[in-house]
XYZ file of C-alpha atoms in Angstrom:
339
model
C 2.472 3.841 19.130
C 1.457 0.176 19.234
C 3.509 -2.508 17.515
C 2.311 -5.945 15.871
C 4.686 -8.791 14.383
C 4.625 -8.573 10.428
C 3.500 -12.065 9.483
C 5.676 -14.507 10.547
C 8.849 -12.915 10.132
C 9.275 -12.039 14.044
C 9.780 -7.962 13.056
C 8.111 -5.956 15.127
C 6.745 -2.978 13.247
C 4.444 0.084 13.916
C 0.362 -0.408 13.585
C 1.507 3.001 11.473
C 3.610 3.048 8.713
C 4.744 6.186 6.880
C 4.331 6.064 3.313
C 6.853 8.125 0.504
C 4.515 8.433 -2.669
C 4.125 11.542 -1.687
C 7.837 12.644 -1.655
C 9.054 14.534 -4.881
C 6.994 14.995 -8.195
C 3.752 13.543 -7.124
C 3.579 15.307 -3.760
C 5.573 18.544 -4.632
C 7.135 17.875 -1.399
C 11.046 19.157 -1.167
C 14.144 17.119 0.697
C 13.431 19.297 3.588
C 10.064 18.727 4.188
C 10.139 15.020 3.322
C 12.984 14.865 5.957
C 11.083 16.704 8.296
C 8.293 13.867 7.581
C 10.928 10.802 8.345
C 12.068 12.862 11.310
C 8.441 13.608 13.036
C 7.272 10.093 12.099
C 10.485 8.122 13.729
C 10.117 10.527 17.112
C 6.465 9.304 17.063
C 7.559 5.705 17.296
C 6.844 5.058 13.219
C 9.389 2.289 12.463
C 8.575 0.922 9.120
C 9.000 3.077 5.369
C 7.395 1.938 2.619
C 8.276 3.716 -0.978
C 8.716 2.702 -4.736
C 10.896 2.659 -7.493
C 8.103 4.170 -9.333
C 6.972 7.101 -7.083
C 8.147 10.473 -9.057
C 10.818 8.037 -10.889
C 12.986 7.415 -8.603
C 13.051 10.395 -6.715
C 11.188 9.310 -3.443
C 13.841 6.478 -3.077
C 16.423 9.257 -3.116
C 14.525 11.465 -0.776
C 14.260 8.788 1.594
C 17.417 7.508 1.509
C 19.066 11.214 2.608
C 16.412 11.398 5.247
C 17.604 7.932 6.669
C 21.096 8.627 6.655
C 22.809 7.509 9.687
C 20.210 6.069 10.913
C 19.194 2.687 8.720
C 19.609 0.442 11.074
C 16.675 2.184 13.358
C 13.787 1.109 10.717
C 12.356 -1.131 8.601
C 12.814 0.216 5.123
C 10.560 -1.301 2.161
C 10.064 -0.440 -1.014
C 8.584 -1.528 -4.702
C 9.301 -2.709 -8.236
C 7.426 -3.437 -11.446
C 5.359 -0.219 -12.436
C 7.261 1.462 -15.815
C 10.245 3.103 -15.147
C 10.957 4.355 -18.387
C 9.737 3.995 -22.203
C 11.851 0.472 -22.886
C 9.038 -2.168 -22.376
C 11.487 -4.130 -20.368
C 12.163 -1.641 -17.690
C 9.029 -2.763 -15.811
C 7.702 -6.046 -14.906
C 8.516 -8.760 -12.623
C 10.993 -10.955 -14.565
C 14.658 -12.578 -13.195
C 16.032 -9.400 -15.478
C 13.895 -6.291 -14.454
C 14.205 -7.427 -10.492
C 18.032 -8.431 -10.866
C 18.527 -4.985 -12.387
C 15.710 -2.815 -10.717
C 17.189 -3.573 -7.111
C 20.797 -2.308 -7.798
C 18.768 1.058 -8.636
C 16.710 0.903 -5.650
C 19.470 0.070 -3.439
C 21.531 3.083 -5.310
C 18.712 5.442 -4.963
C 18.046 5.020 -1.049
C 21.804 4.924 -0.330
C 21.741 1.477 1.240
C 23.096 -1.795 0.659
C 19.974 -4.188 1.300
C 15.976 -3.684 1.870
C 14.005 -5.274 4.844
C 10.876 -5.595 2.231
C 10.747 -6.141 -1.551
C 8.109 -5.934 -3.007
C 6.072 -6.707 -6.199
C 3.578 -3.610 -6.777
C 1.300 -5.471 -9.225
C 0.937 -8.929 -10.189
C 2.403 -9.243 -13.771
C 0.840 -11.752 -15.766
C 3.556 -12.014 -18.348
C 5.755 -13.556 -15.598
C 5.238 -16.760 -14.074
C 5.153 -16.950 -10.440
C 8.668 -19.331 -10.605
C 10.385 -16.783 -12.299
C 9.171 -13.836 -9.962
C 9.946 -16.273 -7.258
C 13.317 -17.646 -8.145
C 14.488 -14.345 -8.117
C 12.990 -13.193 -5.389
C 15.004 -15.944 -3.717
C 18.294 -15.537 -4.935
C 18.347 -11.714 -4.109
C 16.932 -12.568 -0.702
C 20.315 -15.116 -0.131
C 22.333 -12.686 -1.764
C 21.727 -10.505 1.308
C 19.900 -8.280 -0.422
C 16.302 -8.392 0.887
C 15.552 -9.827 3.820
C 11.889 -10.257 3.302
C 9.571 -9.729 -0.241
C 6.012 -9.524 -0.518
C 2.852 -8.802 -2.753
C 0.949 -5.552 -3.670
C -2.678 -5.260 -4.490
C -2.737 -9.139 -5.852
C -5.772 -10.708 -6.479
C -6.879 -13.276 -3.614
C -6.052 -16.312 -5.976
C -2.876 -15.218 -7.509
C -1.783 -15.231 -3.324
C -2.550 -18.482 -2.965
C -1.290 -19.445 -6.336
C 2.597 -17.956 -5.451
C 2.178 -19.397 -2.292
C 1.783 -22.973 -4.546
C 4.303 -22.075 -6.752
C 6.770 -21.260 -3.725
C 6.449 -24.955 -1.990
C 6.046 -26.706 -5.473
C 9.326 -24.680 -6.683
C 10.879 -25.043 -3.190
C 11.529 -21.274 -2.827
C 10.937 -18.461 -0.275
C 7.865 -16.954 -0.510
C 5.786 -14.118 0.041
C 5.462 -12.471 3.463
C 3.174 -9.836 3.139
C 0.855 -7.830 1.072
C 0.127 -4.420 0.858
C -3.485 -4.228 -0.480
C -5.659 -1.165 -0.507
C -8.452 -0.911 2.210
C -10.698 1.724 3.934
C -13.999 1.932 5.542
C -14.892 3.403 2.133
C -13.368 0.204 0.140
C -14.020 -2.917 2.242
C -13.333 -5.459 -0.688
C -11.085 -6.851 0.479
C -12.358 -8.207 3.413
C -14.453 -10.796 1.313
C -11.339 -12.701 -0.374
C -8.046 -11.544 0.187
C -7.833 -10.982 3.936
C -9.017 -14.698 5.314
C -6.324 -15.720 2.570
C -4.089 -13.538 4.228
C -4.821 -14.706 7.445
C -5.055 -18.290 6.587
C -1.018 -18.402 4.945
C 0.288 -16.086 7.751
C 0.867 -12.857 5.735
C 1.392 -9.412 7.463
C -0.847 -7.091 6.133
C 0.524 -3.073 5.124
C -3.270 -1.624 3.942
C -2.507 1.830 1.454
C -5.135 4.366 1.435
C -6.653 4.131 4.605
C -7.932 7.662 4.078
C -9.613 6.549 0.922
C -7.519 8.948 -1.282
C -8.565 11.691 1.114
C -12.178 11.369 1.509
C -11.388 10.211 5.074
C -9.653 13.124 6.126
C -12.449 15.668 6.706
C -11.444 17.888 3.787
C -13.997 16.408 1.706
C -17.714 16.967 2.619
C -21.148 18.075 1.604
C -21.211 21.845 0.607
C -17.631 22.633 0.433
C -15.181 23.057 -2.881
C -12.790 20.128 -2.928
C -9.242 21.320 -3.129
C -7.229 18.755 -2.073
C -4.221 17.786 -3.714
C -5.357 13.946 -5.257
C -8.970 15.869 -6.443
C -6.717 18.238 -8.793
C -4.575 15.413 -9.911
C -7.666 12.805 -10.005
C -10.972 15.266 -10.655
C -12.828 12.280 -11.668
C -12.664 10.708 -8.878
C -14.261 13.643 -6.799
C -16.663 14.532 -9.280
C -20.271 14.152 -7.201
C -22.169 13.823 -10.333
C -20.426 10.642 -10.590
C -22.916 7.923 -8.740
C -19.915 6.432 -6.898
C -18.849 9.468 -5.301
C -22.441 10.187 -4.337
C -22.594 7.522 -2.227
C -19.163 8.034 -0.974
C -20.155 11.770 0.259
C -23.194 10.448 1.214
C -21.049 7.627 3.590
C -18.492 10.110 4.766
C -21.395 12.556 6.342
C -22.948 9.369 8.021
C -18.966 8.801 9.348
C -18.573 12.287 10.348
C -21.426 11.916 12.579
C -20.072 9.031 14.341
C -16.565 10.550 14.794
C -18.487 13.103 16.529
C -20.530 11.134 18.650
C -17.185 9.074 19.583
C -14.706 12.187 20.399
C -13.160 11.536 17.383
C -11.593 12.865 14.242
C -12.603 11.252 11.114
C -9.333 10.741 10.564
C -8.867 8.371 13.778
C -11.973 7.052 13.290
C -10.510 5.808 9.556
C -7.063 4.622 10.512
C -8.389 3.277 13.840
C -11.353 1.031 11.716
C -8.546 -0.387 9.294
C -6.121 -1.325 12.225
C -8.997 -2.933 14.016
C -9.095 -5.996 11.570
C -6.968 -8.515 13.098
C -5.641 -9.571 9.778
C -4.254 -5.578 9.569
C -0.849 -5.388 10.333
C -0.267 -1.747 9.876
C -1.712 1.540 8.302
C 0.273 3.211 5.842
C 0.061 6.972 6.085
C 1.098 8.975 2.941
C 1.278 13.094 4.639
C 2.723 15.613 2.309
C 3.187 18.180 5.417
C 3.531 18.373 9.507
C 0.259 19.375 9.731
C -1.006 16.270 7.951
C 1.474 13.985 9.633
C 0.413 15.035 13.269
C -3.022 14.769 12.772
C -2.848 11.013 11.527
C -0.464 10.016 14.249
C -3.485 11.419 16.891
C -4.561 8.029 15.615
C -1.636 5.935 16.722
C -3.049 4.553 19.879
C -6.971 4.479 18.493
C -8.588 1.652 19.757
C -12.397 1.799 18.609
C -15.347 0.339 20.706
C -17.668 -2.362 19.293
C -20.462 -0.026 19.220
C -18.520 2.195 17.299
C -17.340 -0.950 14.465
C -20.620 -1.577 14.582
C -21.999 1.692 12.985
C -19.696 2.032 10.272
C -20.593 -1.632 9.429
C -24.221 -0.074 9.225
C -23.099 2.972 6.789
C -20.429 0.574 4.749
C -21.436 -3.207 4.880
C -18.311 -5.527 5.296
C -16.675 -6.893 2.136
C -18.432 -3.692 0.065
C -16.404 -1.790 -1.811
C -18.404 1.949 -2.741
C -16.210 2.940 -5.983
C -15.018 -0.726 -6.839
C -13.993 0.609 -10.212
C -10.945 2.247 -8.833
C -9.385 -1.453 -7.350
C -5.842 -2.353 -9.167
C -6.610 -6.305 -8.089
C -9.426 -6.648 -10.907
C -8.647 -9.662 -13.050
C -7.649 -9.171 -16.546
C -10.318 -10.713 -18.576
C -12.641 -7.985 -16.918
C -10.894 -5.458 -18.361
C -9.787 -6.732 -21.624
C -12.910 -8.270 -23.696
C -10.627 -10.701 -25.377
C -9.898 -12.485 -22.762
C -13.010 -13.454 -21.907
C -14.201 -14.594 -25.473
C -13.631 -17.829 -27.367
C-alpha cells in the first residue's frame, strides 16, 4: 500500500480508501460481512474510512462503528452530512442547526467521540458559506472534528468557501471528495488545478465508474450487477451515453490486456496517477470484490499506458456528464436562468 499526505494536514493516509455506502440497505451487506470488509482492508494497509450519515439512514455509520471497535485510534475515520435524513425539511442541509445536531448522531452512530473528516456531501445553496463555515469551526475547536472538507462542489463554490474562510477568519476546507474515473474526466478541467492550487487533498468516489470499470460490464454479456438493478438507466445501451461508455470500456479492456493488467488496476491505478489524487475510494460489497481492487494498491501505470486511455477518453471529458452532482443550479432549474 502506498501512502500520500492529505492536503496540508500532515496525515498520512492510504492512496486507497475503503468506502461504507455499501454497508446496510443499499449494499444488502450484513455486520459480518461489512466487518469482514474493515478487517481485510486494515490488514491490507487501508487506513482511511469514509461513510455518511445518509448511506442506508444511518445504518453504515453503525456498521462501521462496531467494525472499528477497539481499534479507532488505528484509522482515519470520515464521514458526511447534508443529504435528507428524514421527511422534516430541516433534517438536511448545511446550516449552524442541522451540523450542530447531525454530528451528535454521527458521533452516536459510529460509537466514537470525534471524526478525523467532516464533511459537507453537497454544496447547499440555501446556506451561506459563513454559516457552513462558522460551524464547521466551532465543532472543529470543540474537539469534535479534526479536519472538514467538501463533496462534489462545483470548482467556484471551492474557491468561493475558501474566500469566505479568510474573509470570515475561520478554518477552512481541507479536502474534497469529487467523483472521477477514466470514464468521467470532468473534473480535471476545473476543479482539480483549483484543488491543487489551495492545497486540498483529494478522496475521488467512483473510480470504477459505478461498475463499468470492473470488467462485469462488457459487449455481449447481460448486466447483472448490483448498481444496474438499482440504476437500469444508467446501463441501458440504447441510451447514447452508455454506448460510448461500452464502446470506451472495450477499447480499455484491450489495454489492460496489453499491460498485464486487470481493468480494475488499470482504473484505480489511472485515477491515483493524477498528482492532484490523494486517494481512491473503493466501495466492495464482498471479499471477492475487496481483494481484487486492493491487486491495485501498488499500481503504478507507465506513460505509454496514460497515454492510451487519454486516446480512448480525452482529458477533462466527461462520457455521461448528465450523471455529475456538481452541475450548477440554474442548469437544472429554468428559473434560474430567466429574467
Amino acid at each position: 500500500m502506498q501512502y500520500r499526505t492529505l492536503g496540508r494536514t500532515g496525515v498520512q493516509v492510504s492512496t486507497l480508501a475503503l468506502g461504507a455506502m455499501n454497508f446496510g440497505a443499499i449494499g444488502r451487506t450484513t455486520q459480518q460481512e461489512a466487518t469482514a470488509l474493515v478487517d481485510g482492508a486494515l490488514e491490507a494497509g487501508i487506513n482511511l474510512i469514509d461513510t455518511a450519515d445518509w448511506y442506508s439512514q444511518g445504518e453504515s455509520e453503525e456498521m462501521v462503528g462496531r467494525a472499528i471497535a477497539g481499534r479507532r485510534d488505528d484509522l482515519v475515520l470520515a464521514t458526511k452530512a447534508n443529504n435528507p435524513m428524514g421527511d422534516d425539511r430541516n433534517r438536511q442541509g448545511s446550516s449552524r442547526r442541522w451540523l450542530v445536531a447531525e454530528l451528535e448522531h454521527s458521533l452516536r452512530r459510529l460509537g466514537v467521540d470525534h471524526v478525523d473528516l467532516y464533511q459537507i456531501h453537497r454544496w447547499d445553496p440555501r446556506t451561506s458559506d459563513e454559516e457552513t463555515l462558522s460551524a464547521l469551526t466551532d465543532l472543529q475547536r470543540a474537539g469534535k472534528i479534526r479536519y472538514f472538507g467538501s463533496s462534489t462542489f462545483p470548482a467556484y463554490r471551492l474557491v468561493q468557501a475558501q474566500w469566505a474562510a479568510r474573509e470570515h477568519h475561520l478554518s477552512r476546507y481541507v479536502t474534497e471528495q469529487p467523483g472521477y474515473s477514466i470514464l468521467q474526466r470532468g473534473i480535471e478541467t476545473h476543479v482539480l488545478p483549483v484543488t491543487e492550487e489551495y492545497g486540498l487533498g483529494v478522496l475521488v468516489w467512483s473510480p470504477l465508474a459505478s461498475g463499468w470499470l470492473s470488467g462485469a460490464v462488457r459487449a455481449g454479456r447481460e448486466v447483472t450487477t448490483h448498481r444496474s438493478a438499482i440504476l437500469p438507466d444508467r446501463f441501458d445501451p440504447a441510451v447514447p451515453s452508455n454506448r460510448a461508455k461500452l464502446d470506451a470500456v472495450e477499447l480499455l479492456a484491450k489495454i489492460a490486456e496489453d499491460a498485464g493488467l486487470t481493468l480494475i488496476q488499470l482504473a484505480l491505478g489511472f485515477v491515483t496517477a493524477h498528482p492532484g489524487v490523494t486517494s481512491a475510494i473503493i466501495g466492495p460489497r464482498t471479499l471477492g470484490h475487496l481483494d481484487s481492487q486492493l491487486a491495485a494498491a501498488d499500481t503504478v501505470l507507465p506513460a505509454d499506458v496514460l497515454d492510451a486511455i487519454d486516446s480512448v477518453v480525452a482529458p477533462g471529458v466527461d462520457l455521461a456528464a448528465h450523471e455529475k452532482f456538481d452541475t450548477p443550479p440554474a442548469l437544472l432549474d429554468p428559473a434560474l436562468r430567466r429574467r
